[in-house]
Every structure is written in C-alpha cells, then in structure tokens.
C-alpha cells in the first residue's frame, strides 16, 4: 500500500493579531459572532457571501464552528470547519481549524462606554485563551 503524501502549506505561518472597536455593547457584539443570522452579515471579506444554510455554530467547548464563504465573482467556495476549544460568554471564543492547524482566540473587551474591542489572536497550534 502506498504511503499517502501530505504537504503542509501552512508550515511557515507566524502569528496574527488584529483588533477592532465596535460602537455596541459587548454582549451584542458577542452574540453577533454566535448567531448565524447575524454572523452571515459580516464574516468574510468584501466580495463574498455566506449562505445561512452553510453555517453551524455550536457555542460550547467541542462544538462545531463551520461556514462556507462564496466568492461573488466566480462562486469559488471556501469552507471553514472549526471546533470550539472554549466559549466564555460574553468574553471569549477560542477555536481551531483542523485542516490548517491554526487556532484562534477572540477576546471581547468592554470599553465601558457602550463600545467593545474585539481582539483576535491566531497562530499555528494552540493559542492562549486569554493572551
């Protein structure tokens, strides 16, 4: 039997950190990330769409976090199949993508004035839940 050949296209990736401030309370921003009808309105880059039927969000450790982003220009599909590692409402979503080995932690910080900062930390392998 032939040994399967694999490649690791993600091997050279480092870490990524990004933050964004929303003019909305932390609970509302957190809910937007775990309610499919909200999630499809903003997830993915400009020029893409997500059909609600492609979204599965099970917000608990071990739950699925899946969707398919579709490029508007040519209908190319980009599936995402992740598993939640930790969910602490309304503070933290931590998940991993088995295909790439990339783990992400999203931290929701109440700025105290009706605004929320979301910080996303991504790295190959497991990332700390509260960096």
PDB file of C-alpha atoms in Angstrom:
ATOM      1  CA  UNK A   1       0.000   0.000   0.000  1.00  0.00           C
ATOM      2  CA  UNK A   2       1.373   3.398  -0.969  1.00  0.00           C
ATOM      3  CA  UNK A   3       2.073   5.814   1.824  1.00  0.00           C
ATOM      4  CA  UNK A   4      -0.126   8.942   1.498  1.00  0.00           C
ATOM      5  CA  UNK A   5       1.708  12.093   0.570  1.00  0.00           C
ATOM      6  CA  UNK A   6       0.912  15.229   2.510  1.00  0.00           C
ATOM      7  CA  UNK A   7       2.096  18.779   2.276  1.00  0.00           C
ATOM      8  CA  UNK A   8       1.939  21.453   4.920  1.00  0.00           C
ATOM      9  CA  UNK A   9       1.111  24.672   3.114  1.00  0.00           C
ATOM     10  CA  UNK A  10       0.736  26.462   6.455  1.00  0.00           C
ATOM     11  CA  UNK A  11       4.103  25.467   7.948  1.00  0.00           C
ATOM     12  CA  UNK A  12       5.745  28.901   7.606  1.00  0.00           C
ATOM     13  CA  UNK A  13       2.921  30.922   9.095  1.00  0.00           C
ATOM     14  CA  UNK A  14       3.646  33.016  12.147  1.00  0.00           C
ATOM     15  CA  UNK A  15       1.184  34.721  14.428  1.00  0.00           C
ATOM     16  CA  UNK A  16      -1.519  37.240  13.618  1.00  0.00           C
ATOM     17  CA  UNK A  17      -3.181  39.697  15.974  1.00  0.00           C
ATOM     18  CA  UNK A  18      -5.896  42.120  14.988  1.00  0.00           C
ATOM     19  CA  UNK A  19      -8.305  44.333  16.878  1.00  0.00           C
ATOM     20  CA  UNK A  20     -11.405  46.303  16.060  1.00  0.00           C
ATOM     21  CA  UNK A  21     -13.628  48.563  18.134  1.00  0.00           C
ATOM     22  CA  UNK A  22     -17.399  48.369  17.690  1.00  0.00           C
ATOM     23  CA  UNK A  23     -19.889  51.012  18.824  1.00  0.00           C
ATOM     24  CA  UNK A  24     -22.007  48.394  20.554  1.00  0.00           C
ATOM     25  CA  UNK A  25     -22.137  46.685  23.957  1.00  0.00           C
ATOM     26  CA  UNK A  26     -20.006  43.589  24.459  1.00  0.00           C
ATOM     27  CA  UNK A  27     -22.993  41.224  24.820  1.00  0.00           C
ATOM     28  CA  UNK A  28     -24.414  42.366  21.478  1.00  0.00           C
ATOM     29  CA  UNK A  29     -21.077  42.010  19.656  1.00  0.00           C
ATOM     30  CA  UNK A  30     -20.504  38.563  21.162  1.00  0.00           C
ATOM     31  CA  UNK A  31     -23.995  37.409  20.098  1.00  0.00           C
ATOM     32  CA  UNK A  32     -23.282  38.549  16.521  1.00  0.00           C
ATOM     33  CA  UNK A  33     -20.469  36.004  16.371  1.00  0.00           C
ATOM     34  CA  UNK A  34     -22.564  33.060  17.617  1.00  0.00           C
ATOM     35  CA  UNK A  35     -25.958  33.712  15.982  1.00  0.00           C
ATOM     36  CA  UNK A  36     -25.910  32.524  12.352  1.00  0.00           C
ATOM     37  CA  UNK A  37     -28.403  35.165  11.153  1.00  0.00           C
ATOM     38  CA  UNK A  38     -26.009  37.889  12.373  1.00  0.00           C
ATOM     39  CA  UNK A  39     -22.773  36.070  11.525  1.00  0.00           C
ATOM     40  CA  UNK A  40     -23.557  35.877   7.782  1.00  0.00           C
ATOM     41  CA  UNK A  41     -23.869  39.674   7.593  1.00  0.00           C
ATOM     42  CA  UNK A  42     -20.212  40.397   8.324  1.00  0.00           C
ATOM     43  CA  UNK A  43     -17.994  37.291   8.211  1.00  0.00           C
ATOM     44  CA  UNK A  44     -15.651  37.108   5.227  1.00  0.00           C
ATOM     45  CA  UNK A  45     -14.025  39.755   3.062  1.00  0.00           C
ATOM     46  CA  UNK A  46     -15.810  42.198   0.741  1.00  0.00           C
ATOM     47  CA  UNK A  47     -16.975  40.483  -2.434  1.00  0.00           C
ATOM     48  CA  UNK A  48     -18.076  37.297  -0.678  1.00  0.00           C
ATOM     49  CA  UNK A  49     -21.316  35.874   0.649  1.00  0.00           C
ATOM     50  CA  UNK A  50     -22.243  33.210   3.173  1.00  0.00           C
ATOM     51  CA  UNK A  51     -25.478  31.298   2.799  1.00  0.00           C
ATOM     52  CA  UNK A  52     -27.111  30.870   6.204  1.00  0.00           C
ATOM     53  CA  UNK A  53     -27.667  27.183   5.418  1.00  0.00           C
ATOM     54  CA  UNK A  54     -23.871  26.668   5.378  1.00  0.00           C
ATOM     55  CA  UNK A  55     -23.432  27.950   8.942  1.00  0.00           C
ATOM     56  CA  UNK A  56     -23.259  25.735  12.016  1.00  0.00           C
ATOM     57  CA  UNK A  57     -22.346  27.410  15.291  1.00  0.00           C
ATOM     58  CA  UNK A  58     -22.453  25.277  18.430  1.00  0.00           C
ATOM     59  CA  UNK A  59     -21.092  27.679  21.074  1.00  0.00           C
ATOM     60  CA  UNK A  60     -19.610  25.259  23.602  1.00  0.00           C
ATOM     61  CA  UNK A  61     -16.269  23.505  24.001  1.00  0.00           C
ATOM     62  CA  UNK A  62     -16.201  20.699  21.425  1.00  0.00           C
ATOM     63  CA  UNK A  63     -18.983  22.330  19.356  1.00  0.00           C
ATOM     64  CA  UNK A  64     -18.735  22.955  15.618  1.00  0.00           C
ATOM     65  CA  UNK A  65     -17.971  26.348  14.062  1.00  0.00           C
ATOM     66  CA  UNK A  66     -18.493  25.907  10.318  1.00  0.00           C
ATOM     67  CA  UNK A  67     -19.406  28.009   7.306  1.00  0.00           C
ATOM     68  CA  UNK A  68     -18.732  28.316   3.600  1.00  0.00           C
ATOM     69  CA  UNK A  69     -17.682  31.673   2.188  1.00  0.00           C
ATOM     70  CA  UNK A  70     -18.506  32.019  -1.519  1.00  0.00           C
ATOM     71  CA  UNK A  71     -16.700  34.455  -3.834  1.00  0.00           C
ATOM     72  CA  UNK A  72     -19.265  36.624  -5.596  1.00  0.00           C
ATOM     73  CA  UNK A  73     -17.142  36.903  -8.769  1.00  0.00           C
ATOM     74  CA  UNK A  74     -16.727  33.216  -9.609  1.00  0.00           C
ATOM     75  CA  UNK A  75     -18.645  31.218  -6.969  1.00  0.00           C
ATOM     76  CA  UNK A  76     -15.451  29.660  -5.581  1.00  0.00           C
ATOM     77  CA  UNK A  77     -16.234  28.146  -2.187  1.00  0.00           C
ATOM     78  CA  UNK A  78     -14.021  28.459   0.885  1.00  0.00           C
ATOM     79  CA  UNK A  79     -15.258  26.120   3.607  1.00  0.00           C
ATOM     80  CA  UNK A  80     -14.264  26.617   7.227  1.00  0.00           C
ATOM     81  CA  UNK A  81     -14.611  23.678   9.612  1.00  0.00           C
ATOM     82  CA  UNK A  82     -13.519  24.501  13.117  1.00  0.00           C
ATOM     83  CA  UNK A  83     -14.086  23.157  16.598  1.00  0.00           C
ATOM     84  CA  UNK A  84     -14.591  25.376  19.618  1.00  0.00           C
ATOM     85  CA  UNK A  85     -11.955  24.902  22.308  1.00  0.00           C
ATOM     86  CA  UNK A  86     -13.524  27.328  24.796  1.00  0.00           C
ATOM     87  CA  UNK A  87     -16.554  29.602  24.941  1.00  0.00           C
ATOM     88  CA  UNK A  88     -16.951  32.086  27.784  1.00  0.00           C
ATOM     89  CA  UNK A  89     -19.940  34.323  27.102  1.00  0.00           C
ATOM     90  CA  UNK A  90     -19.522  37.268  26.512  1.00  0.00           C
ATOM     91  CA  UNK A  91     -15.716  37.264  26.825  1.00  0.00           C
ATOM     92  CA  UNK A  92     -14.078  34.609  24.676  1.00  0.00           C
ATOM     93  CA  UNK A  93     -14.415  32.376  21.637  1.00  0.00           C
ATOM     94  CA  UNK A  94     -11.478  30.045  21.053  1.00  0.00           C
ATOM     95  CA  UNK A  95     -11.457  27.577  18.166  1.00  0.00           C
ATOM     96  CA  UNK A  96      -9.180  25.529  15.961  1.00  0.00           C
ATOM     97  CA  UNK A  97      -9.227  24.625  12.272  1.00  0.00           C
ATOM     98  CA  UNK A  98      -8.156  21.010  11.868  1.00  0.00           C
ATOM     99  CA  UNK A  99      -7.224  21.413   8.183  1.00  0.00           C
ATOM    100  CA  UNK A 100      -4.687  24.185   8.762  1.00  0.00           C
ATOM    101  CA  UNK A 101      -3.767  23.602  12.396  1.00  0.00           C
ATOM    102  CA  UNK A 102      -4.496  27.280  13.029  1.00  0.00           C
ATOM    103  CA  UNK A 103      -6.063  28.163  16.363  1.00  0.00           C
ATOM    104  CA  UNK A 104      -7.795  31.446  17.075  1.00  0.00           C
ATOM    105  CA  UNK A 105      -8.915  33.199  20.221  1.00  0.00           C
ATOM    106  CA  UNK A 106     -11.332  36.121  20.049  1.00  0.00           C
ATOM    107  CA  UNK A 107     -11.399  38.254  23.172  1.00  0.00           C
ATOM    108  CA  UNK A 108     -14.291  40.701  23.680  1.00  0.00           C
ATOM    109  CA  UNK A 109     -13.390  43.649  25.925  1.00  0.00           C
ATOM    110  CA  UNK A 110     -15.998  46.014  27.338  1.00  0.00           C
ATOM    111  CA  UNK A 111     -14.527  49.510  26.995  1.00  0.00           C
ATOM    112  CA  UNK A 112     -17.050  50.873  29.484  1.00  0.00           C
ATOM    113  CA  UNK A 113     -18.706  53.445  27.212  1.00  0.00           C
ATOM    114  CA  UNK A 114     -21.004  51.262  25.136  1.00  0.00           C
ATOM    115  CA  UNK A 115     -18.114  50.183  22.899  1.00  0.00           C
ATOM    116  CA  UNK A 116     -16.420  46.822  22.576  1.00  0.00           C
ATOM    117  CA  UNK A 117     -12.936  45.915  21.407  1.00  0.00           C
ATOM    118  CA  UNK A 118     -12.562  42.520  19.764  1.00  0.00           C
ATOM    119  CA  UNK A 119      -9.042  41.161  19.603  1.00  0.00           C
ATOM    120  CA  UNK A 120      -8.259  38.096  17.528  1.00  0.00           C
ATOM    121  CA  UNK A 121      -5.101  36.105  18.146  1.00  0.00           C
ATOM    122  CA  UNK A 122      -4.191  33.429  15.592  1.00  0.00           C
ATOM    123  CA  UNK A 123      -1.270  31.031  15.437  1.00  0.00           C
ATOM    124  CA  UNK A 124      -0.443  27.616  14.155  1.00  0.00           C
ATOM    125  CA  UNK A 125      -1.009  25.266  17.069  1.00  0.00           C
ATOM    126  CA  UNK A 126      -2.928  26.226  20.170  1.00  0.00           C
ATOM    127  CA  UNK A 127      -3.019  29.861  21.242  1.00  0.00           C
ATOM    128  CA  UNK A 128      -3.628  31.015  24.812  1.00  0.00           C
ATOM    129  CA  UNK A 129      -7.277  31.658  25.643  1.00  0.00           C
ATOM    130  CA  UNK A 130      -6.543  34.971  27.345  1.00  0.00           C
ATOM    131  CA  UNK A 131      -3.326  36.420  25.904  1.00  0.00           C
TER     132      UNK A 131
END
